[in-house]
CSV table of N, CA and C in Angstrom, one decimal:
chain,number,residue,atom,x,y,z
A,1,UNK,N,-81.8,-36.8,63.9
A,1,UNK,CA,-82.5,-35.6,64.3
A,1,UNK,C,-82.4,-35.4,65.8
A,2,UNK,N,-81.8,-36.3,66.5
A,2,UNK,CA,-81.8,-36.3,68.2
A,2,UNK,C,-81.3,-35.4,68.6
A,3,UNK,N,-79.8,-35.0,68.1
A,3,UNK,CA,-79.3,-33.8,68.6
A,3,UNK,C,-80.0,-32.3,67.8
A,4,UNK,N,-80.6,-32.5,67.2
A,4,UNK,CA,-81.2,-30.7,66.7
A,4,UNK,C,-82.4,-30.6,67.3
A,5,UNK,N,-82.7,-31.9,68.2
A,5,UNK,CA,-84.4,-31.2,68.6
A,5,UNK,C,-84.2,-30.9,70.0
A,6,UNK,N,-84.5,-30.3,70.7
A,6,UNK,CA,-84.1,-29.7,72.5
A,6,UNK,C,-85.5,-30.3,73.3
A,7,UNK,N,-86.5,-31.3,72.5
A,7,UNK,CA,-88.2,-31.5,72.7
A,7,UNK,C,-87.8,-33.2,73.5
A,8,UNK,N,-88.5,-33.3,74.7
A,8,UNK,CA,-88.3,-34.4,74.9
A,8,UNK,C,-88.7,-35.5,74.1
A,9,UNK,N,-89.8,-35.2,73.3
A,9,UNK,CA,-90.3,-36.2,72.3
A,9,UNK,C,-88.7,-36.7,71.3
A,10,UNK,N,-87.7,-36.3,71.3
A,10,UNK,CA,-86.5,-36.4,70.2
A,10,UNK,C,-85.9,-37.6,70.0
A,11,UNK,N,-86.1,-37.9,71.4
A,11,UNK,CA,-85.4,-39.4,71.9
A,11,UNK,C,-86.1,-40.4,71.4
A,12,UNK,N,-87.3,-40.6,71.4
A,12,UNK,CA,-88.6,-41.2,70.5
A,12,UNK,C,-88.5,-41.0,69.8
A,13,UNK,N,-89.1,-40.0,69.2
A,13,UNK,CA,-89.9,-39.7,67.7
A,13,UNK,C,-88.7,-39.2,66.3
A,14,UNK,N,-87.4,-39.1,66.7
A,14,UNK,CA,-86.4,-38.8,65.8
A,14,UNK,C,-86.3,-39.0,64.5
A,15,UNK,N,-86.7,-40.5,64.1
A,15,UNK,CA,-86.4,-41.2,63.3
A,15,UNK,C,-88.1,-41.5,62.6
A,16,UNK,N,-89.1,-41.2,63.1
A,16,UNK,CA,-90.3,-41.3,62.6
A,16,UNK,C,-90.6,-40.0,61.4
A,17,UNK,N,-91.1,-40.5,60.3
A,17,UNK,CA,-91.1,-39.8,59.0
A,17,UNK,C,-92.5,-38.5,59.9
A,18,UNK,N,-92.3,-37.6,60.2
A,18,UNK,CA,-92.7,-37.2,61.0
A,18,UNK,C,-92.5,-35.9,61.6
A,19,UNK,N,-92.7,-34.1,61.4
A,19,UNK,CA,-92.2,-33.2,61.9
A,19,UNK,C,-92.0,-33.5,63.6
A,20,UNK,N,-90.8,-33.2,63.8
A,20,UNK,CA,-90.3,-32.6,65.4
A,20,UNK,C,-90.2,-31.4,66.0
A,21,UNK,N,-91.1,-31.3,66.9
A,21,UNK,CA,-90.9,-29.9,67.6
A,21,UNK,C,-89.6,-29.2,68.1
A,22,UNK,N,-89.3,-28.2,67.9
A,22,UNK,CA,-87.9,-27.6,68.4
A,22,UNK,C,-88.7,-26.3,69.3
A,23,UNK,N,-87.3,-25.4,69.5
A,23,UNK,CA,-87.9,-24.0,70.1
A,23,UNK,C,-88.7,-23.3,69.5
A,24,UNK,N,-89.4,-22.8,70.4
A,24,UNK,CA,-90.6,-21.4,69.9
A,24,UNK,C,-91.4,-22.1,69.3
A,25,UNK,N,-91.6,-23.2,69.3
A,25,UNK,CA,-93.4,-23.5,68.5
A,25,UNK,C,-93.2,-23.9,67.5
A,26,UNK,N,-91.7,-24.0,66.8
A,26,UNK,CA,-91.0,-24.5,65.6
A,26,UNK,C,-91.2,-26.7,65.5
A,27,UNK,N,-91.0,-26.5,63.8
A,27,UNK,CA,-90.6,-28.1,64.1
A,27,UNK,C,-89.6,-28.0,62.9
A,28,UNK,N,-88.9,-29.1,63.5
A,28,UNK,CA,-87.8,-29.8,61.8
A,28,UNK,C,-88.9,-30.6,61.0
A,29,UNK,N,-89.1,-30.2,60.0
A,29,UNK,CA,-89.5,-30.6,58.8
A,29,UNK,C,-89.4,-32.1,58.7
A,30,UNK,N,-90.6,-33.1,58.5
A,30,UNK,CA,-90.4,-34.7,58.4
A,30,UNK,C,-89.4,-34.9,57.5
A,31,UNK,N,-88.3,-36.1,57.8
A,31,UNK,CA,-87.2,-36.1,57.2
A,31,UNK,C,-87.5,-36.6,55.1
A,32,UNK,N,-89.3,-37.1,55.2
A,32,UNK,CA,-88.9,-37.2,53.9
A,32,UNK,C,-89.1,-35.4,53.1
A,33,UNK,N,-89.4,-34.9,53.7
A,33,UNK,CA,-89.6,-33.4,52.7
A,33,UNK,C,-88.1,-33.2,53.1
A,34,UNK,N,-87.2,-33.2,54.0
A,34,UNK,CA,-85.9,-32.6,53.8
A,34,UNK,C,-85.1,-33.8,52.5
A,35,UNK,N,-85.3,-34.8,52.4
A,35,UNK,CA,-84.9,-35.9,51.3
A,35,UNK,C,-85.7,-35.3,50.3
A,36,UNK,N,-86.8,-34.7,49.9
A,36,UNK,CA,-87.1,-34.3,48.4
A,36,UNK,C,-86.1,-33.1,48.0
A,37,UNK,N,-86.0,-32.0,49.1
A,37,UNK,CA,-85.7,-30.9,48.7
A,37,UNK,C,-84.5,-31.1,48.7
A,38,UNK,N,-83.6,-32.0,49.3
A,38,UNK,CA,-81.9,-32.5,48.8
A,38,UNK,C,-81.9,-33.1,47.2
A,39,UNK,N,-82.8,-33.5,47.0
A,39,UNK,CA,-82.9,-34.7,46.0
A,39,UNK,C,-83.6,-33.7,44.5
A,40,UNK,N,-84.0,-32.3,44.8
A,40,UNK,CA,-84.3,-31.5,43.8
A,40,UNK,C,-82.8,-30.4,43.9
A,41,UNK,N,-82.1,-29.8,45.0
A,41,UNK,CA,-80.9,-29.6,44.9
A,41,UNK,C,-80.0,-29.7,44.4
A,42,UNK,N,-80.0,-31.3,44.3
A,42,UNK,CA,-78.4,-32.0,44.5
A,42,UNK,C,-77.3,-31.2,42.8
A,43,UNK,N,-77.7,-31.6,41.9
A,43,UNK,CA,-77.4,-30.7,40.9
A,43,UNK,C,-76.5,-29.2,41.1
A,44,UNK,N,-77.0,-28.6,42.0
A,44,UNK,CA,-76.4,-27.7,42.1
A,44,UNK,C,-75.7,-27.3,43.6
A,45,UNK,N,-76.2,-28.3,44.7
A,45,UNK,CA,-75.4,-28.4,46.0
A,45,UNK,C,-74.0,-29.0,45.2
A,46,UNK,N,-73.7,-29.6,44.5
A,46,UNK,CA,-72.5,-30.3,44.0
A,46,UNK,C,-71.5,-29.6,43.1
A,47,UNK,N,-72.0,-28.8,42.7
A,47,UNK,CA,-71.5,-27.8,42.3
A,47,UNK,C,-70.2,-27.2,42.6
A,48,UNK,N,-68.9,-27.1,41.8
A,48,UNK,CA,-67.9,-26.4,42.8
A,48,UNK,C,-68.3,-24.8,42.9
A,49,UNK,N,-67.8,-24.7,44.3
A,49,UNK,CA,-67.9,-23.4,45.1
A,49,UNK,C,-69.4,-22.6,45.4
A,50,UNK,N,-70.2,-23.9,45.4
A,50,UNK,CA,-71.9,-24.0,45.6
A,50,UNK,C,-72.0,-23.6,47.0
A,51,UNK,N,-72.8,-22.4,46.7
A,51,UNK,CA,-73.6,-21.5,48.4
A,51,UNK,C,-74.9,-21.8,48.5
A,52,UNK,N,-75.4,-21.9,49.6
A,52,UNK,CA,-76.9,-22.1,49.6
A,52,UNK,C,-77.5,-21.4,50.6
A,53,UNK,N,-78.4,-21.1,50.4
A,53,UNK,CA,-79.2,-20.6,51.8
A,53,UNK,C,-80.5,-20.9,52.4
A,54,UNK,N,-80.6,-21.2,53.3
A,54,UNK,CA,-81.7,-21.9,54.2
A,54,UNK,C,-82.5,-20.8,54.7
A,55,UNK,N,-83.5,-20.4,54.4
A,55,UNK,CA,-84.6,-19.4,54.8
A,55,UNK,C,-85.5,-20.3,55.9
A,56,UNK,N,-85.2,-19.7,57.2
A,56,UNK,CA,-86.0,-21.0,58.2
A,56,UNK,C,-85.2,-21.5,58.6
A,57,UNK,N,-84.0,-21.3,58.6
A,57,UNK,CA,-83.1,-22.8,59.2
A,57,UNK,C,-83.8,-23.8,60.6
A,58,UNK,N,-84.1,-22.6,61.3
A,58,UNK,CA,-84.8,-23.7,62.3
A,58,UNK,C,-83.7,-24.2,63.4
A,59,UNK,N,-83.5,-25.7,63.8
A,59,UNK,CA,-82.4,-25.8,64.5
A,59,UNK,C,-81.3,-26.3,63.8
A,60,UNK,N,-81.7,-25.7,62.1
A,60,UNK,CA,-80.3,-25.9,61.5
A,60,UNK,C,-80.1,-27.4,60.6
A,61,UNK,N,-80.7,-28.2,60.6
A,61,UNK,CA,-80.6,-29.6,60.5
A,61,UNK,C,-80.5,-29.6,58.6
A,62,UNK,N,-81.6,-28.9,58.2
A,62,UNK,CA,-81.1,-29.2,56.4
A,62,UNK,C,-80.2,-27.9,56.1
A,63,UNK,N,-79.8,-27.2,56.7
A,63,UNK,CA,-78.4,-26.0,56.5
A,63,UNK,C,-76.9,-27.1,56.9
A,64,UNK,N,-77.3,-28.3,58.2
A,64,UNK,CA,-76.0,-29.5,57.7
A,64,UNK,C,-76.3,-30.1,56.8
A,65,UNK,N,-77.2,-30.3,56.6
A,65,UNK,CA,-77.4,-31.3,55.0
A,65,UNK,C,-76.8,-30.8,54.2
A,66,UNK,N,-76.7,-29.1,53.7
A,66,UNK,CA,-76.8,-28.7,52.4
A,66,UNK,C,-75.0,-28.8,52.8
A,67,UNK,N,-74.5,-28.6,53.7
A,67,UNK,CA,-73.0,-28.3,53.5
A,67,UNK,C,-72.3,-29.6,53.6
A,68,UNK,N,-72.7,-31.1,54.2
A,68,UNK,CA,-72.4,-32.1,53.7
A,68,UNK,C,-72.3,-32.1,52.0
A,69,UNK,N,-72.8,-31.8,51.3
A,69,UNK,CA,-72.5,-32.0,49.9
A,69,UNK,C,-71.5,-31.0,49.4
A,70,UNK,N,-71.0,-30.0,50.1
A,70,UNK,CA,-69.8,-29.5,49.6
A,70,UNK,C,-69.9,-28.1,49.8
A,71,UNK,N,-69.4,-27.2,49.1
A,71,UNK,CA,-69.4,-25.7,49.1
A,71,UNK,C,-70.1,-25.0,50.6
A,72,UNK,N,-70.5,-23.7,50.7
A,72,UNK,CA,-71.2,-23.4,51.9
A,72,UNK,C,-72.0,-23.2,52.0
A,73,UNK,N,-73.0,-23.2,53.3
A,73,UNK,CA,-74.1,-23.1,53.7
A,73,UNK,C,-74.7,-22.2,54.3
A,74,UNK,N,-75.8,-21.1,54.1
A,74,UNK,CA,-76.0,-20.2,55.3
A,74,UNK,C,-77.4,-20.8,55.6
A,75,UNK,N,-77.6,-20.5,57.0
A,75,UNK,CA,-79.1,-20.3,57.4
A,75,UNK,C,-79.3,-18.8,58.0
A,76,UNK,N,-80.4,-18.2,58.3
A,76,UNK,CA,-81.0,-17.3,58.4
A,76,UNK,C,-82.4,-18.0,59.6
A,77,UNK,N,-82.6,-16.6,60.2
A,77,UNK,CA,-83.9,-17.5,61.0
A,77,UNK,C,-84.4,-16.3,61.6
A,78,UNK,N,-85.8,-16.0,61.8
A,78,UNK,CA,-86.2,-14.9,62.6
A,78,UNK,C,-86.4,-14.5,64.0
A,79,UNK,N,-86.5,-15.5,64.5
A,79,UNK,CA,-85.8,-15.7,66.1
A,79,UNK,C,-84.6,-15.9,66.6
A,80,UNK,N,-84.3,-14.7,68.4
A,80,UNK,CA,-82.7,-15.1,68.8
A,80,UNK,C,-83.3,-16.8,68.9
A,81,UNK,N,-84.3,-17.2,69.3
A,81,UNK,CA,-84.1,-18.5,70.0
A,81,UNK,C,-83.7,-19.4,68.9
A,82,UNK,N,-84.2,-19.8,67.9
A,82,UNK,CA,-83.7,-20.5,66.8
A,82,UNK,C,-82.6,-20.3,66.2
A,83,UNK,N,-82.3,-19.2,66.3
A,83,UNK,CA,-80.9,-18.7,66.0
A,83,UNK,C,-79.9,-19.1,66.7
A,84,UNK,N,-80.0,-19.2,68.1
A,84,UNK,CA,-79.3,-20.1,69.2
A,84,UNK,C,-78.8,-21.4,68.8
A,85,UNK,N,-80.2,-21.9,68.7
A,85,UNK,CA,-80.3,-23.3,69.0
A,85,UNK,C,-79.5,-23.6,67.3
A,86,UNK,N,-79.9,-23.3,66.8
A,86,UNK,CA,-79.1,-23.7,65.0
A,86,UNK,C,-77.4,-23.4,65.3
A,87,UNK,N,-77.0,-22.4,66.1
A,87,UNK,CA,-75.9,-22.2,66.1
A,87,UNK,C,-75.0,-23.4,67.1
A,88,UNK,N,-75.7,-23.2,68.2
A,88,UNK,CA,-75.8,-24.5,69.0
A,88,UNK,C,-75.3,-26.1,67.9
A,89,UNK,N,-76.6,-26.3,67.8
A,89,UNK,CA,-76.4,-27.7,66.7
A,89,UNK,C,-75.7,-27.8,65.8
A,90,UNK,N,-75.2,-26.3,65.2
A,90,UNK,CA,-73.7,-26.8,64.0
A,90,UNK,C,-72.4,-26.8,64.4
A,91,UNK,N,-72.6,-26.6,65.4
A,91,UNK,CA,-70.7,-26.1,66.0
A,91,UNK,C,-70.1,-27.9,66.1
């Protein structure tokens, strides 16, 4: 999670089961709720020619999760700043 958080805390706290603060007052989601909602997906991320969409993407971090498993991924977000920063971290 080091490279999707812009928070100095990222370098530390990355790896702690634990929300991270990103832009605007946002955080990435502690990594075990992004492992449940992979792990209720997976069924249909696997899927051929499986789309998904990320409501919240955020800085993007479970919109790469969902496109590691195959097919495509959109995120969506209601800030330019998040919107930035997510586009930023998938390139």
């Amino acid at each position: 999670r080091t490279i999707f958080s812009d928070s100095p805390r990222s370098k530390t706290d990355a790896y702690r089961d634990a929300p991270l603060p990103i832009s605007d007052a946002a955080t990435i989601s502690a990594p075990h709720m992004h492992a449940r909602c992979l792990e209720l997906l997976l069924p249909q991320l696997v899927r051929p020619n499986a789309r998904s969409l990320d409501v919240g993407s955020g800085s993007g971090y479970l919109t790469v999760a969902f496109a590691l498993f195959g097919g495509t991924a959109y995120g969506i977000e209601h800030t330019q700043a998040l919107t930035d920063l997510a586009k930023t971290n998938v390139k």
